[in-house]
PDB file of C-alpha atoms in Angstrom:
ATOM      1  CA  MET A1119    -108.476 148.100 206.267  1.00  0.00           C
ATOM      2  CA  ALA A1120    -106.119 151.087 206.074  1.00  0.00           C
ATOM      3  CA  LYS A1121    -106.728 153.998 208.366  1.00  0.00           C
ATOM      4  CA  THR A1122    -107.379 157.420 206.922  1.00  0.00           C
ATOM      5  CA  VAL A1123    -104.379 159.717 207.106  1.00  0.00           C
ATOM      6  CA  SER A1124    -105.765 162.671 209.038  1.00  0.00           C
ATOM      7  CA  THR A1125    -102.795 165.025 208.990  1.00  0.00           C
ATOM      8  CA  THR A1126     -99.519 165.452 207.201  1.00  0.00           C
ATOM      9  CA  LEU A1127     -96.322 165.256 209.183  1.00  0.00           C
ATOM     10  CA  ILE A1128     -93.858 168.060 208.606  1.00  0.00           C
ATOM     11  CA  VAL A1129     -90.373 166.586 208.203  1.00  0.00           C
ATOM     12  CA  LYS A1130     -87.338 168.887 208.325  1.00  0.00           C
ATOM     13  CA  SER A1131     -83.647 168.626 209.006  1.00  0.00           C
ATOM     14  CA  SER A1132     -81.099 170.985 210.505  1.00  0.00           C
ATOM     15  CA  ALA A1133     -78.662 169.643 207.874  1.00  0.00           C
ATOM     16  CA  PHE A1134     -80.522 170.588 204.663  1.00  0.00           C
ATOM     17  CA  LYS A1135     -83.798 172.038 203.408  1.00  0.00           C
ATOM     18  CA  ASN A1136     -86.404 170.271 201.288  1.00  0.00           C
ATOM     19  CA  ASN A1137     -85.211 169.770 197.697  1.00  0.00           C
ATOM     20  CA  GLU A1138     -81.723 171.046 198.523  1.00  0.00           C
ATOM     21  CA  MET A1139     -78.342 169.306 198.539  1.00  0.00           C
ATOM     22  CA  ILE A1140     -77.510 166.852 201.331  1.00  0.00           C
ATOM     23  CA  PRO A1141     -74.149 167.683 202.967  1.00  0.00           C
ATOM     24  CA  SER A1142     -71.484 165.088 202.142  1.00  0.00           C
ATOM     25  CA  GLN A1143     -71.043 163.973 205.783  1.00  0.00           C
ATOM     26  CA  TYR A1144     -74.388 162.120 205.435  1.00  0.00           C
ATOM     27  CA  THR A1145     -73.253 160.295 202.286  1.00  0.00           C
ATOM     28  CA  CYS A1146     -70.804 157.602 201.194  1.00  0.00           C
ATOM     29  CA  ASN A1147     -68.285 160.389 200.548  1.00  0.00           C
ATOM     30  CA  GLY A1148     -68.375 161.490 204.187  1.00  0.00           C
ATOM     31  CA  LEU A1149     -69.159 159.928 207.549  1.00  0.00           C
ATOM     32  CA  ASN A1150     -72.126 157.976 206.108  1.00  0.00           C
ATOM     33  CA  ILE A1151     -74.359 158.849 209.079  1.00  0.00           C
ATOM     34  CA  ASN A1152     -78.039 159.725 209.158  1.00  0.00           C
ATOM     35  CA  PRO A1153     -78.920 163.421 209.385  1.00  0.00           C
ATOM     36  CA  GLU A1154     -81.033 164.810 212.194  1.00  0.00           C
ATOM     37  CA  LEU A1155     -84.747 164.738 211.370  1.00  0.00           C
ATOM     38  CA  ILE A1156     -87.251 167.092 212.957  1.00  0.00           C
ATOM     39  CA  ILE A1157     -90.864 165.877 212.919  1.00  0.00           C
ATOM     40  CA  GLU A1158     -93.771 168.235 213.502  1.00  0.00           C
ATOM     41  CA  GLU A1159     -97.560 167.777 213.655  1.00  0.00           C
ATOM     42  CA  LEU A1160     -97.419 164.337 215.317  1.00  0.00           C
ATOM     43  CA  PRO A1161    -100.963 163.101 215.994  1.00  0.00           C
ATOM     44  CA  ALA A1162    -101.732 162.643 219.709  1.00  0.00           C
ATOM     45  CA  ASN A1163    -102.501 158.927 219.221  1.00  0.00           C
ATOM     46  CA  THR A1164     -99.087 158.128 217.680  1.00  0.00           C
ATOM     47  CA  LYS A1165     -97.610 155.016 219.312  1.00  0.00           C
ATOM     48  CA  SER A1166     -94.468 154.748 217.155  1.00  0.00           C
ATOM     49  CA  LEU A1167     -92.716 156.134 214.110  1.00  0.00           C
ATOM     50  CA  ALA A1168     -91.126 154.448 211.119  1.00  0.00           C
ATOM     51  CA  ILE A1169     -88.635 155.883 208.638  1.00  0.00           C
ATOM     52  CA  ILE A1170     -87.812 154.768 205.115  1.00  0.00           C
ATOM     53  CA  VAL A1171     -85.080 156.498 203.126  1.00  0.00           C
ATOM     54  CA  ASP A1172     -84.938 155.628 199.458  1.00  0.00           C
ATOM     55  CA  ASP A1173     -83.682 156.772 196.076  1.00  0.00           C
ATOM     56  CA  ALA A1174     -86.269 156.537 193.305  1.00  0.00           C
ATOM     57  CA  ASP A1175     -83.718 157.669 190.697  1.00  0.00           C
ATOM     58  CA  ALA A1176     -81.629 154.495 190.946  1.00  0.00           C
ATOM     59  CA  SER A1177     -81.222 152.751 187.591  1.00  0.00           C
ATOM     60  CA  SER A1178     -82.339 149.418 189.086  1.00  0.00           C
ATOM     61  CA  GLY A1179     -85.546 150.892 190.543  1.00  0.00           C
ATOM     62  CA  ILE A1180     -86.160 152.125 194.076  1.00  0.00           C
ATOM     63  CA  TYR A1181     -83.054 151.754 196.204  1.00  0.00           C
ATOM     64  CA  CYS A1182     -83.655 151.631 199.958  1.00  0.00           C
ATOM     65  CA  HIS A1183     -80.921 153.260 202.053  1.00  0.00           C
ATOM     66  CA  TRP A1184     -82.488 152.917 205.518  1.00  0.00           C
ATOM     67  CA  LEU A1185     -85.554 151.501 207.188  1.00  0.00           C
ATOM     68  CA  VAL A1186     -86.216 151.697 210.878  1.00  0.00           C
ATOM     69  CA  TRP A1187     -89.371 151.227 212.968  1.00  0.00           C
ATOM     70  CA  ASP A1188     -90.607 151.223 216.566  1.00  0.00           C
ATOM     71  CA  ILE A1189     -89.147 154.703 217.025  1.00  0.00           C
ATOM     72  CA  LEU A1190     -90.483 156.576 220.049  1.00  0.00           C
ATOM     73  CA  PRO A1191     -92.939 159.265 218.878  1.00  0.00           C
ATOM     74  CA  GLU A1192     -90.654 162.176 219.609  1.00  0.00           C
ATOM     75  CA  ARG A1193     -90.025 165.345 217.658  1.00  0.00           C
ATOM     76  CA  ILE A1194     -86.349 164.730 216.880  1.00  0.00           C
ATOM     77  CA  VAL A1195     -84.442 161.774 215.450  1.00  0.00           C
ATOM     78  CA  GLU A1196     -80.834 162.501 216.357  1.00  0.00           C
ATOM     79  CA  GLU A1197     -77.991 162.587 213.863  1.00  0.00           C
ATOM     80  CA  ASP A1198     -75.929 159.373 213.738  1.00  0.00           C
ATOM     81  CA  SER A1199     -78.478 157.397 215.737  1.00  0.00           C
ATOM     82  CA  VAL A1200     -80.255 154.070 215.772  1.00  0.00           C
ATOM     83  CA  PRO A1201     -83.669 155.227 217.021  1.00  0.00           C
ATOM     84  CA  GLY A1202     -85.489 151.901 216.628  1.00  0.00           C
ATOM     85  CA  ILE A1203     -85.297 148.488 214.972  1.00  0.00           C
ATOM     86  CA  GLN A1204     -83.378 148.631 211.702  1.00  0.00           C
ATOM     87  CA  GLY A1205     -84.464 146.467 208.789  1.00  0.00           C
ATOM     88  CA  ARG A1206     -82.517 145.280 205.770  1.00  0.00           C
ATOM     89  CA  ASN A1207     -81.754 147.922 203.146  1.00  0.00           C
ATOM     90  CA  THR A1208     -81.115 147.202 199.462  1.00  0.00           C
ATOM     91  CA  MET A1209     -77.436 146.490 200.219  1.00  0.00           C
ATOM     92  CA  GLY A1210     -78.636 143.727 202.575  1.00  0.00           C
ATOM     93  CA  GLU A1211     -77.414 145.640 205.618  1.00  0.00           C
ATOM     94  CA  ASN A1212     -79.232 146.635 208.808  1.00  0.00           C
ATOM     95  CA  ARG A1213     -77.970 150.202 208.927  1.00  0.00           C
ATOM     96  CA  TYR A1214     -78.130 153.608 207.292  1.00  0.00           C
ATOM     97  CA  THR A1215     -76.181 153.777 204.045  1.00  0.00           C
ATOM     98  CA  GLY A1216     -76.009 157.313 202.760  1.00  0.00           C
ATOM     99  CA  PRO A1217     -76.552 158.633 199.276  1.00  0.00           C
ATOM    100  CA  CYS A1218     -73.975 157.375 196.768  1.00  0.00           C
ATOM    101  CA  PRO A1219     -75.275 157.819 193.218  1.00  0.00           C
ATOM    102  CA  PRO A1220     -73.057 156.480 190.408  1.00  0.00           C
ATOM    103  CA  SER A1221     -73.809 159.544 188.267  1.00  0.00           C
ATOM    104  CA  GLY A1222     -76.063 162.574 188.110  1.00  0.00           C
ATOM    105  CA  THR A1223     -78.157 164.174 190.834  1.00  0.00           C
ATOM    106  CA  HIS A1224     -80.476 161.823 192.705  1.00  0.00           C
ATOM    107  CA  HIS A1225     -83.494 162.568 194.942  1.00  0.00           C
ATOM    108  CA  TYR A1226     -83.456 160.945 198.386  1.00  0.00           C
ATOM    109  CA  HIS A1227     -86.827 160.638 200.111  1.00  0.00           C
ATOM    110  CA  PHE A1228     -86.717 160.655 203.933  1.00  0.00           C
ATOM    111  CA  LYS A1229     -90.245 159.330 204.599  1.00  0.00           C
ATOM    112  CA  VAL A1230     -91.601 159.359 208.145  1.00  0.00           C
ATOM    113  CA  TYR A1231     -94.757 157.508 209.218  1.00  0.00           C
ATOM    114  CA  ALA A1232     -96.762 157.974 212.422  1.00  0.00           C
ATOM    115  CA  LEU A1233     -98.311 154.645 213.431  1.00  0.00           C
ATOM    116  CA  ASP A1234    -101.081 153.732 215.869  1.00  0.00           C
ATOM    117  CA  SER A1235     -99.083 150.740 217.143  1.00  0.00           C
ATOM    118  CA  LYS A1236     -95.604 149.272 217.373  1.00  0.00           C
ATOM    119  CA  LEU A1237     -94.358 146.684 214.863  1.00  0.00           C
ATOM    120  CA  SER A1238     -92.129 144.815 217.322  1.00  0.00           C
ATOM    121  CA  ALA A1239     -92.972 141.419 215.818  1.00  0.00           C
ATOM    122  CA  LEU A1240     -91.087 142.262 212.613  1.00  0.00           C
ATOM    123  CA  PRO A1241     -87.638 140.626 212.464  1.00  0.00           C
ATOM    124  CA  PRO A1242     -84.484 142.583 211.520  1.00  0.00           C
ATOM    125  CA  SER A1243     -84.499 140.700 208.185  1.00  0.00           C
ATOM    126  CA  THR A1244     -87.560 142.780 207.145  1.00  0.00           C
ATOM    127  CA  ASN A1245     -87.093 144.645 203.858  1.00  0.00           C
ATOM    128  CA  GLU A1246     -88.834 147.789 202.583  1.00  0.00           C
ATOM    129  CA  LYS A1247     -91.683 145.930 200.857  1.00  0.00           C
ATOM    130  CA  GLU A1248     -92.417 143.870 203.993  1.00  0.00           C
ATOM    131  CA  LEU A1249     -92.252 146.917 206.279  1.00  0.00           C
ATOM    132  CA  THR A1250     -94.575 148.891 204.015  1.00  0.00           C
ATOM    133  CA  ALA A1251     -97.117 146.041 204.038  1.00  0.00           C
ATOM    134  CA  ALA A1252     -96.950 145.689 207.843  1.00  0.00           C
ATOM    135  CA  MET A1253     -97.334 149.453 208.362  1.00  0.00           C
ATOM    136  CA  LYS A1254    -100.209 150.000 205.939  1.00  0.00           C
ATOM    137  CA  PRO A1255    -103.114 149.333 208.341  1.00  0.00           C
ATOM    138  CA  HIS A1256    -101.439 151.381 211.094  1.00  0.00           C
ATOM    139  CA  ILE A1257    -100.442 154.620 209.320  1.00  0.00           C
ATOM    140  CA  ILE A1258    -102.234 157.629 210.801  1.00  0.00           C
ATOM    141  CA  SER A1259    -100.010 160.309 209.274  1.00  0.00           C
ATOM    142  CA  SER A1260     -96.943 160.639 207.079  1.00  0.00           C
ATOM    143  CA  GLY A1261     -94.617 163.186 205.577  1.00  0.00           C
ATOM    144  CA  GLU A1262     -91.319 163.397 203.779  1.00  0.00           C
ATOM    145  CA  LEU A1263     -88.216 165.463 203.273  1.00  0.00           C
ATOM    146  CA  ILE A1264     -86.435 165.254 199.915  1.00  0.00           C
ATOM    147  CA  GLY A1265     -82.705 165.792 199.698  1.00  0.00           C
ATOM    148  CA  LEU A1266     -80.532 165.898 196.592  1.00  0.00           C
ATOM    149  CA  TYR A1267     -77.065 164.503 196.125  1.00  0.00           C
ATOM    150  CA  LYS A1268     -74.513 164.322 193.305  1.00  0.00           C
ATOM    151  CA  LYS A1269     -70.973 162.942 193.641  1.00  0.00           C
TER     152      LYS A1269
END
């Protein structure tokens, strides 16, 4: 049974504001590194964090750029970091792959989840669907930051 989400996490970045353009250094046109994420309103009983970054505007459906779990429940996820266990993104890689839309402006959702446990049993071959299913009964709070990008 899923837990009730009691609060909403506030997710920010020093690199861009919600619904604003993502600087190119965090994309395929730049250094292709993850931006810093600042997480506020973490519940006291948070045991770990998980992050999923995806593009819902992709022509083939949701395109996952990054998934990582078992992140220490701290306020900041550093730029260009591997803060936990990385799963397999849509490209089949265990790493952050930045925004790289073929055309038009796309919306990139940096979703952060506060969990009441770790998910250490998940293998690195875990994809977004599998991570979402494993997290579901453990989510106590979540929030997101949306960034835009156009080549």
